[in-house]
Coordinates of C-alpha atoms in Angstrom, one line a residue:
Chain C
M1394 CA 48.4 73.6 -31.3
T1395 CA 48.8 70.6 -28.2
L1396 CA 49.6 67.1 -29.5
P1397 CA 47.1 64.3 -29.0
E1398 CA 46.6 62.3 -26.2
D1399 CA 47.9 59.3 -27.7
Y1400 CA 51.3 61.5 -28.1
L1401 CA 51.7 59.4 -24.5
S1402 CA 50.7 56.5 -25.5
Y1403 CA 54.2 53.4 -26.1
P1404 CA 52.3 49.8 -28.0
H1405 CA 55.2 48.9 -28.0
R1406 CA 56.7 49.5 -24.4
K1407 CA 58.2 45.5 -23.9
H1408 CA 60.2 43.6 -23.1
G1409 CA 62.5 42.9 -26.2
M1410 CA 62.9 45.1 -29.3
D1411 CA 59.6 47.3 -30.9
H1412 CA 59.6 45.0 -34.2
T1413 CA 59.6 41.6 -34.8
L1414 CA 62.6 41.2 -37.7
Y1415 CA 65.4 40.0 -34.9
P1416 CA 65.5 39.1 -31.2
Y1417 CA 67.5 41.3 -29.0
S1418 CA 70.6 39.8 -28.3
N1419 CA 74.3 41.0 -26.2
L1420 CA 76.8 39.9 -28.7
F1421 CA 79.2 39.1 -25.3
E1422 CA 76.8 36.5 -24.4
R1423 CA 76.6 34.7 -27.7
K1424 CA 78.7 31.6 -28.9
A1425 CA 81.9 31.9 -29.4
V1426 CA 83.0 31.5 -33.7
H1427 CA 86.5 29.9 -34.4
W1428 CA 87.9 31.8 -37.7
P1429 CA 89.6 29.0 -40.7
E1430 CA 93.3 28.8 -39.1
S1431 CA 92.8 30.4 -35.7
K1432 CA 92.7 33.8 -37.1
T1433 CA 91.3 36.1 -35.1
V1434 CA 89.7 38.3 -37.2
A1435 CA 87.7 37.8 -40.9
L1436 CA 88.7 40.7 -43.0
W1437 CA 86.1 41.1 -44.9
V1438 CA 86.3 43.7 -47.4
T1439 CA 83.6 45.3 -49.8
V1440 CA 84.0 47.6 -52.8
C1441 CA 80.6 48.7 -54.1
L1442 CA 80.2 49.2 -58.1
E1443 CA 77.9 51.8 -58.4
Y1444 CA 75.7 54.0 -61.8
F1445 CA 74.7 57.4 -60.7
P1446 CA 72.8 57.8 -63.7
L1447 CA 71.9 61.7 -64.8
V1448 CA 68.4 62.1 -64.1
P1449 CA 68.8 60.9 -60.2
N1450 CA 65.0 59.7 -58.7
D1451 CA 62.8 62.9 -56.5
G1452 CA 61.0 59.6 -54.6
P1453 CA 61.7 59.7 -50.8
V1454 CA 65.5 58.6 -50.4
R1455 CA 68.2 60.0 -52.8
A1456 CA 71.2 58.0 -53.1
P1457 CA 74.4 59.8 -50.9
G1458 CA 76.4 60.3 -54.3
A1459 CA 73.7 61.2 -56.2
M1460 CA 73.1 64.1 -58.8
V1461 CA 73.0 67.7 -57.0
T1462 CA 73.4 70.5 -59.1
P1463 CA 70.3 71.8 -61.7
Y1464 CA 70.5 69.3 -64.8
P1465 CA 72.8 68.0 -65.9
D1466 CA 75.1 67.7 -63.2
Y1467 CA 77.9 66.4 -65.0
R1468 CA 80.5 67.0 -62.1
T1469 CA 79.4 64.9 -60.7
Y1470 CA 78.2 62.3 -63.0
T1471 CA 81.7 62.2 -64.8
A1472 CA 83.5 61.9 -61.1
R1473 CA 81.6 58.5 -59.7
E1474 CA 82.1 56.8 -63.2
Y1475 CA 85.5 57.9 -62.0
G1476 CA 85.0 55.2 -60.0
N1477 CA 84.0 53.2 -62.0
R1478 CA 87.4 53.3 -64.2
V1479 CA 90.2 54.7 -62.9
G1480 CA 89.3 54.2 -58.7
V1481 CA 88.2 50.5 -58.9
F1482 CA 91.3 48.9 -61.4
R1483 CA 93.8 50.6 -58.8
I1484 CA 91.5 48.9 -55.7
L1485 CA 91.9 45.2 -58.3
K1486 CA 96.3 45.8 -58.4
V1487 CA 95.8 46.1 -54.0
L1488 CA 93.9 43.7 -53.6
D1489 CA 96.3 41.3 -56.5
A1490 CA 99.1 42.0 -54.4
L1491 CA 97.6 41.3 -51.5
G1492 CA 96.0 38.5 -52.4
V1493 CA 92.7 39.4 -50.8
K1494 CA 89.4 38.0 -51.7
A1495 CA 86.8 40.9 -51.4
S1496 CA 83.0 41.1 -52.0
F1497 CA 81.4 44.1 -54.2
P1498 CA 78.1 45.5 -54.1
I1499 CA 77.6 45.8 -57.9
N1500 CA 74.4 47.9 -59.5
A1501 CA 72.6 46.1 -62.7
A1502 CA 74.0 48.8 -64.8
I1503 CA 77.4 48.1 -64.5
A1504 CA 76.7 44.8 -65.1
T1505 CA 75.0 45.7 -68.7
R1506 CA 77.0 48.9 -69.4
Y1507 CA 80.3 47.7 -68.1
P1508 CA 80.3 43.9 -68.9
F1509 CA 84.4 44.2 -68.7
L1510 CA 84.9 45.5 -65.6
L1511 CA 82.0 43.0 -64.1
D1512 CA 84.6 40.3 -66.0
E1513 CA 87.4 41.6 -64.1
I1514 CA 85.6 41.1 -60.6
T1515 CA 84.5 37.5 -61.8
K1516 CA 87.9 36.1 -63.3
R1517 CA 89.8 37.2 -59.9
G1518 CA 87.6 35.2 -57.7
H1519 CA 85.7 38.6 -56.5
E1520 CA 82.5 37.7 -55.3
V1521 CA 79.3 39.6 -55.9
V1522 CA 76.4 40.7 -54.6
G1523 CA 73.0 42.5 -55.5
H1524 CA 73.1 46.2 -55.1
G1525 CA 69.9 46.9 -56.6
V1526 CA 69.3 48.6 -60.8
D1527 CA 71.1 51.1 -60.4
M1528 CA 71.6 54.0 -57.2
N1529 CA 67.7 55.7 -58.5
G1530 CA 66.5 52.2 -57.8
V1531 CA 66.0 52.5 -53.5
S1532 CA 63.5 50.7 -51.3
A1533 CA 61.7 53.0 -49.1
G1534 CA 59.3 53.3 -46.9
G1535 CA 55.6 53.8 -48.7
M1536 CA 57.2 52.0 -52.3
D1537 CA 54.5 50.1 -54.4
P1538 CA 55.6 46.0 -52.8
A1539 CA 55.4 45.3 -56.5
V1540 CA 57.6 47.6 -58.0
E1541 CA 60.1 46.8 -55.5
A1542 CA 59.8 43.1 -55.9
A1543 CA 60.4 43.8 -59.6
Q1544 CA 63.6 45.7 -59.1
I1545 CA 65.1 43.6 -57.1
K1546 CA 64.4 40.8 -58.9
E1547 CA 65.7 43.2 -61.3
A1548 CA 69.6 43.1 -59.8
L1549 CA 69.6 40.1 -59.7
D1550 CA 68.2 38.4 -62.8
V1551 CA 70.6 40.8 -64.1
L1552 CA 73.8 40.0 -61.8
R1553 CA 73.1 36.6 -61.8
A1554 CA 72.7 36.4 -65.6
N1555 CA 76.3 37.7 -66.5
S1556 CA 78.1 36.7 -62.9
G1557 CA 77.1 33.2 -63.7
Q1558 CA 78.0 33.8 -60.0
P1559 CA 74.8 32.9 -57.8
V1560 CA 75.2 36.3 -56.2
K1561 CA 73.5 35.6 -52.6
G1562 CA 74.2 38.5 -50.6
W1563 CA 72.4 41.5 -50.4
L1564 CA 73.8 45.5 -50.6
S1565 CA 70.5 48.1 -50.5
P1566 CA 71.0 51.5 -52.7
A1567 CA 71.6 53.8 -50.5
R1568 CA 71.4 50.7 -47.5
S1569 CA 67.2 52.3 -47.9
E1570 CA 64.7 49.4 -46.9
S1571 CA 61.0 49.3 -46.6
E1572 CA 59.4 47.1 -44.1
N1573 CA 59.3 44.5 -47.4
T1574 CA 62.3 44.8 -48.2
F1575 CA 64.1 41.8 -46.0
S1576 CA 60.7 39.4 -47.4
I1577 CA 61.7 39.7 -50.7
L1578 CA 65.0 39.1 -50.9
A1579 CA 64.5 36.0 -49.0
K1580 CA 62.3 35.0 -51.8
N1581 CA 64.7 35.8 -54.3
G1582 CA 67.2 33.3 -52.8
V1583 CA 69.2 35.9 -50.7
K1584 CA 71.2 34.9 -48.2
Y1585 CA 73.0 37.9 -46.1
C1586 CA 72.3 41.4 -45.8
C1587 CA 74.4 43.9 -45.0
D1588 CA 72.2 47.0 -44.2
W1589 CA 72.0 47.4 -40.8
V1590 CA 74.6 48.8 -38.8
N1591 CA 73.7 47.9 -35.4
D1592 CA 76.3 44.8 -34.7
D1593 CA 79.9 43.6 -35.0
M1594 CA 78.7 40.3 -35.8
P1595 CA 76.6 38.1 -37.7
Y1596 CA 72.8 37.8 -36.9
T1597 CA 69.4 36.5 -37.9
M1598 CA 66.5 38.0 -39.7
Q1599 CA 63.1 36.9 -39.4
T1600 CA 60.5 37.2 -42.1
P1601 CA 57.5 34.8 -43.2
S1602 CA 59.6 34.4 -46.7
G1603 CA 62.3 32.7 -44.6
N1604 CA 65.6 33.9 -42.4
V1605 CA 68.3 35.9 -43.9
L1606 CA 71.9 36.8 -42.7
S1607 CA 72.1 40.1 -41.6
M1608 CA 76.6 40.5 -41.8
P1609 CA 77.8 43.9 -40.2
H1610 CA 78.2 47.0 -41.7
T1611 CA 80.8 49.1 -40.5
Y1612 CA 79.3 52.6 -41.5
E1613 CA 81.3 54.1 -39.2
L1614 CA 85.0 53.1 -41.0
E1615 CA 83.2 53.6 -44.8
D1616 CA 85.7 56.1 -45.9
R1617 CA 83.2 58.1 -48.6
H1618 CA 81.9 58.8 -44.9
L1619 CA 85.4 59.3 -43.2
L1620 CA 86.9 61.1 -45.3
T1621 CA 84.7 62.7 -48.1
V1622 CA 81.6 63.2 -45.1
L1623 CA 83.1 63.9 -42.0
G1624 CA 86.5 65.1 -43.9
Q1625 CA 88.9 63.2 -42.3
N1626 CA 92.3 62.4 -44.2
E1627 CA 93.9 59.5 -45.5
E1628 CA 96.6 59.2 -41.7
T1629 CA 93.3 58.7 -39.1
Y1630 CA 91.2 57.0 -41.5
Q1631 CA 94.3 54.8 -41.4
A1632 CA 94.6 54.7 -37.6
Q1633 CA 91.4 54.2 -36.9
I1634 CA 90.9 50.9 -38.6
M1635 CA 93.9 49.8 -37.0
N1636 CA 92.2 50.9 -34.0
A1637 CA 89.4 49.1 -34.4
F1638 CA 91.3 45.5 -35.3
S1639 CA 93.6 46.0 -31.9
L1640 CA 90.2 46.3 -30.5
F1641 CA 88.5 43.0 -32.5
T1642 CA 92.3 41.2 -32.3
Q1643 CA 91.1 42.0 -27.7
E1644 CA 88.1 40.9 -27.9
S1645 CA 88.4 37.4 -29.7
K1646 CA 90.4 36.4 -26.9
K1647 CA 87.7 36.1 -24.4
Y1648 CA 84.4 36.1 -27.3
G1649 CA 85.8 34.4 -30.5
G1650 CA 86.9 35.7 -33.6
R1651 CA 85.9 39.4 -35.2
I1652 CA 84.8 40.5 -38.3
L1653 CA 86.7 43.4 -39.3
H1654 CA 84.2 44.9 -42.9
L1655 CA 86.3 47.6 -44.9
S1656 CA 83.2 49.6 -47.1
L1657 CA 85.1 51.2 -50.4
T1658 CA 83.8 53.5 -52.6
P1659 CA 86.0 52.9 -56.1
Y1660 CA 85.3 57.0 -56.2
V1661 CA 86.8 58.1 -52.6
I1662 CA 89.3 55.1 -52.0
G1663 CA 90.6 54.8 -55.4
Q1664 CA 91.9 58.9 -55.6
A1665 CA 95.7 58.5 -57.2
W1666 CA 96.2 60.2 -53.5
R1667 CA 94.2 57.9 -51.3
I1668 CA 95.2 54.5 -53.1
K1669 CA 98.8 54.0 -51.2
T1670 CA 96.8 54.0 -47.9
L1671 CA 94.9 51.5 -48.8
K1672 CA 97.9 49.1 -49.5
E1673 CA 99.6 50.3 -46.7
V1674 CA 96.8 49.4 -43.9
L1675 CA 95.2 46.2 -45.8
E1676 CA 99.1 45.3 -45.9
R1677 CA 99.2 45.4 -42.6
L1678 CA 96.1 43.4 -41.6
V1679 CA 97.7 40.6 -44.4
K1680 CA 100.6 40.6 -42.4
S1681 CA 99.5 40.9 -39.4
G1682 CA 99.3 36.7 -39.0
H1683 CA 95.8 37.6 -37.7
V1684 CA 93.7 38.0 -40.2
W1685 CA 91.1 35.0 -42.6
T1686 CA 90.3 37.8 -45.6
A1687 CA 87.5 36.4 -46.9
T1688 CA 84.1 36.4 -48.4
G1689 CA 80.9 37.8 -47.2
D1690 CA 79.3 34.5 -48.4
E1691 CA 82.6 33.1 -47.1
I1692 CA 81.9 34.3 -43.3
A1693 CA 78.8 34.0 -43.6
Q1694 CA 79.0 30.1 -43.9
Y1695 CA 81.6 29.2 -41.9
W1696 CA 79.6 31.9 -38.5
Q1697 CA 76.4 29.7 -39.5
A1698 CA 78.3 26.2 -39.6
G1699 CA 79.4 27.1 -35.6
Q1700 CA 76.5 27.8 -34.5
D1701 CA 74.6 24.6 -35.2
Chain Y
M1438 CA 57.4 83.3 -26.0
K1439 CA 60.4 85.6 -24.6
A1440 CA 63.4 86.6 -25.4
D1441 CA 66.3 85.8 -22.5
P1442 CA 64.5 82.2 -20.4
N1443 CA 64.8 83.9 -17.2
L1444 CA 66.4 80.5 -15.4
Y1445 CA 69.6 81.7 -13.6
G1446 CA 71.2 84.9 -13.0
Y1447 CA 74.3 86.8 -15.1
W1448 CA 77.5 84.8 -12.6
P1449 CA 80.3 85.5 -14.3
Y1450 CA 83.5 83.2 -13.8
I1451 CA 85.5 84.8 -11.7
N1452 CA 85.7 85.9 -7.4
R1453 CA 82.6 82.8 -6.6
P1454 CA 82.5 81.2 -3.3
K1455 CA 85.5 79.0 -3.6
I1456 CA 83.8 75.6 -4.1
T1457 CA 86.2 72.0 -2.4
W1458 CA 84.4 68.5 -3.4
P1459 CA 84.7 66.0 -0.7
G1460 CA 88.6 65.3 0.6
G1461 CA 89.9 68.3 -0.5
K1462 CA 89.1 67.6 -4.1
K1463 CA 89.5 70.7 -7.4
L1464 CA 87.1 67.9 -9.8
A1465 CA 84.1 66.3 -9.5
F1466 CA 84.2 63.8 -12.8
W1467 CA 81.2 62.5 -13.7
L1468 CA 80.7 60.0 -16.6
A1469 CA 76.9 59.9 -18.1
P1470 CA 76.4 56.6 -20.5
N1471 CA 73.3 57.5 -22.3
I1472 CA 71.4 54.9 -22.7
E1473 CA 68.5 55.5 -25.3
F1474 CA 65.7 53.6 -27.0
Y1475 CA 64.8 54.8 -30.3
E1476 CA 61.7 54.0 -32.1
L1477 CA 62.1 52.1 -35.1
D1478 CA 57.8 54.0 -36.2
P1479 CA 57.2 56.5 -33.3
P1480 CA 54.0 59.3 -33.1
A1481 CA 54.8 62.4 -35.7
N1482 CA 55.2 65.1 -33.8
P1483 CA 55.2 68.5 -36.2
N1484 CA 57.6 70.6 -34.5
R1485 CA 60.4 67.3 -35.6
K1486 CA 60.9 64.8 -37.7
S1487 CA 61.6 62.0 -36.1
W1488 CA 64.0 60.1 -38.8
P1489 CA 64.7 61.4 -42.4
R1490 CA 63.9 58.6 -44.2
P1491 CA 60.0 57.4 -44.4
Y1492 CA 59.8 54.7 -41.6
P1493 CA 61.2 52.5 -41.9
D1494 CA 64.6 54.1 -41.7
I1495 CA 66.6 52.0 -40.6
T1496 CA 69.7 53.5 -41.4
G1497 CA 69.4 55.3 -38.3
Y1498 CA 67.8 53.3 -36.1
S1499 CA 69.9 49.8 -36.4
Y1500 CA 73.0 53.3 -35.9
R1501 CA 71.6 53.7 -32.4
D1502 CA 70.7 50.5 -32.4
H1503 CA 74.7 49.1 -32.3
G1504 CA 74.5 51.1 -28.1
N1505 CA 72.6 48.2 -26.9
R1506 CA 73.6 44.9 -28.5
V1507 CA 77.7 46.1 -28.5
G1508 CA 78.6 49.4 -26.9
H1509 CA 77.2 49.0 -23.7
W1510 CA 78.1 46.0 -23.3
R1511 CA 82.2 47.1 -23.8
L1512 CA 82.1 50.7 -22.3
M1513 CA 81.4 48.6 -19.1
E1514 CA 83.4 46.0 -19.2
M1515 CA 86.0 49.1 -19.4
M1516 CA 84.0 51.4 -16.8
D1517 CA 84.3 48.5 -14.5
E1518 CA 87.9 47.9 -14.3
F1519 CA 88.1 51.8 -13.6
G1520 CA 85.8 52.1 -10.9
I1521 CA 83.4 54.4 -12.5
R1522 CA 79.6 53.9 -11.9
G1523 CA 78.0 55.3 -15.0
S1524 CA 75.3 58.0 -14.6
V1525 CA 73.1 57.1 -16.9
S1526 CA 70.3 59.4 -19.1
L1527 CA 68.5 56.8 -19.6
S1528 CA 65.5 56.6 -21.8
T1529 CA 63.2 54.8 -19.5
A1530 CA 61.4 52.6 -21.8
M1531 CA 64.6 50.8 -21.6
C1532 CA 63.4 50.0 -18.7
Q1533 CA 60.5 47.8 -20.3
H1534 CA 62.7 46.9 -23.3
H1535 CA 66.3 46.1 -22.5
P1536 CA 66.1 45.4 -18.3
E1537 CA 69.2 42.9 -19.3
I1538 CA 70.6 46.1 -18.7
I1539 CA 69.4 48.0 -16.7
E1540 CA 69.9 45.5 -13.9
A1541 CA 73.3 45.0 -14.8
C1542 CA 74.4 49.0 -14.0
N1543 CA 72.2 48.7 -11.3
Q1544 CA 74.2 45.6 -10.1
R1545 CA 77.3 48.2 -10.1
K1546 CA 75.6 51.1 -7.7
W1547 CA 75.1 53.3 -11.1
E1548 CA 72.8 55.8 -10.9
F1549 CA 69.9 56.2 -13.0
F1550 CA 68.6 60.0 -14.4
S1551 CA 65.3 60.5 -16.5
H1552 CA 65.9 61.7 -20.4
G1553 CA 62.0 60.9 -20.9
I1554 CA 60.2 57.7 -22.2
Y1555 CA 62.0 57.3 -26.1
N1556 CA 64.2 59.7 -27.5
T1557 CA 62.0 59.8 -29.8
R1558 CA 59.4 61.4 -28.1
Y1559 CA 59.9 64.8 -28.3
T1560 CA 59.0 67.6 -26.0
Y1561 CA 57.6 70.1 -28.4
G1562 CA 53.4 71.3 -28.7
M1563 CA 53.1 68.9 -25.8
S1564 CA 51.0 70.4 -22.8
R1565 CA 52.4 71.3 -19.4
A1566 CA 50.0 68.5 -18.0
Q1567 CA 51.3 66.2 -20.9
E1568 CA 54.5 67.2 -19.9
D1569 CA 54.1 66.4 -16.4
A1570 CA 52.8 62.9 -16.9
M1571 CA 55.6 62.2 -19.2
I1572 CA 58.3 62.5 -16.3
K1573 CA 56.1 61.7 -13.7
D1574 CA 56.2 58.1 -15.4
S1575 CA 59.8 58.9 -16.2
I1576 CA 61.0 58.9 -12.9
Q1577 CA 57.7 56.4 -11.6
T1578 CA 59.8 53.5 -13.8
V1579 CA 62.8 53.7 -13.0
F1580 CA 61.7 54.0 -9.4
E1581 CA 59.7 50.1 -10.6
A1582 CA 62.4 49.2 -11.9
T1583 CA 65.6 49.9 -9.5
G1584 CA 63.8 51.3 -6.4
Q1585 CA 66.8 54.3 -7.3
K1586 CA 64.9 57.9 -6.9
V1587 CA 65.5 60.2 -9.8
R1588 CA 67.2 63.2 -9.4
G1589 CA 68.4 64.2 -12.4
Y1590 CA 67.0 65.5 -16.1
L1591 CA 67.9 65.7 -19.4
A1592 CA 65.0 66.4 -21.7
P1593 CA 64.5 63.2 -24.9
A1594 CA 66.3 64.5 -27.6
L1595 CA 67.3 67.9 -25.6
T1596 CA 63.9 69.1 -26.6
H1597 CA 62.2 71.9 -23.9
S1598 CA 59.7 73.8 -23.5
E1599 CA 59.3 77.0 -21.2
H1600 CA 57.5 74.6 -18.9
T1601 CA 60.8 71.8 -18.7
I1602 CA 63.0 73.7 -15.5
E1603 CA 59.4 73.8 -13.0
L1604 CA 57.9 70.5 -13.8
L1605 CA 61.9 69.3 -12.7
A1606 CA 61.5 71.3 -9.0
E1607 CA 58.4 70.5 -8.7
N1608 CA 59.3 66.4 -9.7
D1609 CA 61.4 66.9 -6.5
I1610 CA 64.4 66.6 -9.2
W1611 CA 67.9 68.1 -7.8
Y1612 CA 70.1 68.6 -11.0
S1613 CA 68.8 69.7 -14.9
C1614 CA 71.4 68.6 -17.2
D1615 CA 69.7 71.1 -20.5
L1616 CA 71.7 74.0 -19.7
F1617 CA 74.6 74.6 -20.8
Q1618 CA 76.2 78.0 -20.0
D1619 CA 78.4 77.0 -17.1
D1620 CA 81.6 74.8 -15.9
Q1621 CA 80.1 74.4 -12.3
P1622 CA 76.2 74.2 -11.1
Q1623 CA 74.6 76.9 -9.9
P1624 CA 71.2 77.5 -8.5
L1625 CA 67.9 78.1 -11.1
K1626 CA 65.4 80.4 -10.5
I1627 CA 62.5 78.4 -9.3
E1628 CA 59.5 80.0 -7.2
G1629 CA 59.8 78.4 -3.9
H1630 CA 61.7 76.8 -1.7
K1631 CA 63.1 74.0 -4.1
K1632 CA 66.5 73.9 -5.3
L1633 CA 67.2 72.7 -8.4
I1634 CA 70.4 73.4 -9.8
S1635 CA 72.2 73.2 -13.6
M1636 CA 74.9 70.5 -13.4
P1637 CA 77.5 71.1 -16.2
Y1638 CA 76.5 68.3 -18.9
S1639 CA 79.1 70.2 -21.1
L1640 CA 77.4 69.3 -24.8
E1641 CA 80.1 70.4 -26.2
V1642 CA 82.2 67.6 -25.5
N1643 CA 79.3 65.5 -25.6
D1644 CA 80.5 62.5 -28.6
H1645 CA 77.7 62.9 -30.4
Y1646 CA 79.2 66.3 -31.0
A1647 CA 82.5 65.4 -31.4
F1648 CA 82.0 62.7 -33.5
N1649 CA 78.7 63.8 -35.8
V1650 CA 78.7 67.3 -35.8
Y1651 CA 82.5 68.4 -35.9
G1652 CA 83.5 65.2 -37.6
Q1653 CA 86.8 64.7 -34.7
S1654 CA 88.5 61.2 -35.1
A1655 CA 88.3 59.1 -32.2
Q1656 CA 91.9 60.1 -31.4
Q1657 CA 90.8 63.9 -31.6
Y1658 CA 88.1 63.3 -28.9
S1659 CA 90.5 62.3 -26.4
D1660 CA 93.3 64.6 -27.3
L1661 CA 90.6 67.6 -26.4
L1662 CA 88.8 65.4 -23.4
I1663 CA 92.3 65.6 -22.1
R1664 CA 92.9 68.7 -22.0
H1665 CA 89.4 69.8 -21.3
F1666 CA 90.6 68.1 -17.8
D1667 CA 93.4 69.3 -17.6
Q1668 CA 91.6 72.8 -17.8
L1669 CA 89.5 72.3 -15.4
L1670 CA 91.4 70.5 -13.2
E1671 CA 94.1 73.7 -12.8
E1672 CA 90.7 75.8 -11.9
G1673 CA 89.1 73.8 -10.2
G1674 CA 92.0 74.6 -7.4
D1675 CA 90.6 77.7 -7.0
S1676 CA 87.4 76.0 -7.0
G1677 CA 86.3 73.5 -7.5
T1678 CA 84.9 72.5 -10.6
V1679 CA 82.8 69.4 -12.8
M1680 CA 83.9 67.0 -15.8
C1681 CA 81.2 65.6 -17.2
I1682 CA 81.9 63.1 -20.2
P1683 CA 78.3 62.6 -21.9
V1684 CA 78.4 59.3 -24.4
H1685 CA 76.8 56.9 -25.9
A1686 CA 77.3 53.5 -26.2
Y1687 CA 76.6 53.8 -30.0
L1688 CA 79.1 56.0 -30.6
I1689 CA 81.9 55.7 -27.9
G1690 CA 81.8 51.3 -27.8
R1691 CA 82.9 51.3 -31.6
A1692 CA 86.0 49.4 -32.0
H1693 CA 87.3 51.8 -33.4
R1694 CA 87.2 54.2 -30.0
M1695 CA 87.9 52.3 -27.4
G1696 CA 91.1 52.3 -27.4
P1697 CA 91.5 55.8 -27.1
F1698 CA 89.0 56.4 -25.0
R1699 CA 90.7 54.1 -23.1
Q1700 CA 93.5 57.1 -22.8
V1701 CA 90.8 59.5 -21.1
L1702 CA 90.1 57.2 -18.4
E1703 CA 93.4 56.2 -17.6
H1704 CA 94.4 60.1 -17.1
I1705 CA 91.9 60.5 -15.1
A1706 CA 92.2 57.6 -13.1
A1707 CA 95.9 58.9 -12.8
H1708 CA 94.4 62.1 -10.8
K1709 CA 92.6 60.5 -8.7
D1710 CA 94.2 62.0 -5.5
D1711 CA 92.6 65.6 -7.2
V1712 CA 89.3 64.3 -8.3
W1713 CA 86.5 63.2 -6.7
I1714 CA 85.1 60.9 -8.9
S1715 CA 81.3 60.8 -8.6
T1716 CA 77.5 60.5 -9.7
A1717 CA 75.5 63.4 -10.9
A1718 CA 73.3 63.0 -7.3
E1719 CA 76.5 62.8 -5.1
I1720 CA 77.3 65.9 -6.6
A1721 CA 74.0 67.9 -6.5
A1722 CA 73.2 65.8 -3.0
Y1723 CA 77.1 68.5 -1.8
Y1724 CA 75.9 70.8 -4.1
R1725 CA 73.2 71.2 -2.0
D1726 CA 74.4 71.5 1.8
H1727 CA 77.5 72.5 1.0
C1728 CA 77.3 74.9 -2.0
Y1729 CA 73.9 76.3 -2.6
D1730 CA 73.4 79.5 0.1
A1731 CA 76.8 80.9 -1.2
A1732 CA 76.1 81.3 -4.8
L1733 CA 72.8 82.3 -4.2
E1734 CA 74.8 85.5 -2.6
S1735 CA 76.9 85.2 -4.8
I1736 CA 74.2 85.7 -8.1
A1737 CA 72.4 88.4 -6.1
S1738 CA 74.8 90.9 -5.4
Y1739 CA 75.0 91.2 -9.9
R1740 CA 71.6 91.6 -10.4
K1741 CA 70.2 94.0 -12.2
K1742 CA 69.7 97.3 -12.4
G1743 CA 65.7 97.8 -12.1
E1744 CA 65.4 93.7 -10.7

């Protein structure tokens, strides 16, 4: 069977992007940003607190980390719970010791099920970031916009009510979006989103309901991706983070401050045999004297102020 | 469908006519940045899905868009430092979407070869006429944007048809990067007097394979490239070899990979007395003029019984 003739028609073949969310921009032609105290690299740590229901969703996108065996998948359910019971407290201890303020994308289900854990995050001054109702609350193309709007609003309402924070950041479960996601986020007062992995610095997403800043998510250095999907070891994980830091430090001399984002997963990096790796790499970064450790909201605000 | 694609004759990697690259060099080296555009909402192809998730699959789209916003500029600056010109595997719609990148490469006298229109338009299911139209469009687009005559081809997303290779010859393409049977160029079987060759593009040392298929770290990838280079250089003393490093700026251009990749370029530059740092079209042109006829004769001596 041959393809229809319109397979060779290209309606978006023109200058710029093939959508209207943001214009093309070359990172190396942008206005340089200068972080506080002349630091060269903003270290932005995110720690995801996720609740994976024992019955996974059967929509078009199932979040990485969701149940895999026939019901009841106790092995996956409990392995994820390990992160929220054990791993996260190891991470908090490391952050405490180094005085690092992080951003925590948190499912609303975590806030209602484990209020103690949410308090441990907020009383330390970490930032709470919206992350859906739970890991079944995935946005995806083709879903009913009203359903998506309701689940995003619920997630934000619950986090705001329980954390006492304005909750200005958002990470979509599974980083999955529909074509309405940004518009819904803008309507709900979200200032920045960290789903997209196409840049090393913030840039603006434009929607009819307002702008949302896209913060640079570094999927390629995510603990879960490197250690559990690609099967790399802890030394390799650490070496690559330091390589990124080294390159950003070099680039900052010519192009202004950079952002090193580390995405952490408590059930991965919070394992007993891995936590020392996190401690080592954060120590090296913090003690280099060149990093500004900040939350996503602080970085976004500082970057925005420098654009005007 | 055929059990044997019948695109080339068997040609063992011993006793081949000796290739000596210009200046007496042993190894011809070329670097192939894939500069690609992936559509957010491509038309469906019944034989291959573009994105795993429903439209808009922003995870895969944004992963690749990083190359054009960030990685390309980083990689190009490093290649400038080492005086390496790229031979670009180009989604030719890039000439329309991001002419800024095309102009920067063209100013540096990089070569462009065709990698289709978009890396989200697959050859599977195309009629011969459709595939021919797509190839011609890509050639014309590059010519209009850069003044360059396209001499090479790598099918978009490595999707082929039974007609692909013969269509390349008909469209005056000199080399194909689509076949992975060898570390030296060689003539492809083509009716008439077209001199189409297979150019080593080395899929196994492609950064996509290293990082996303084999799960290697940046340092592992750099180490393997250096070992690959050393071995091909040694063998190139017997008969000239070709080494290509095929990369994608959205992979190699990430901050954590550029440092280790620099070690590879430093290693290659340190051996420049023995290495012809070139472009694929220049290698193909030299091969057509100096090596093609002897290769044909040598391959003929290995014909199957009854051929």
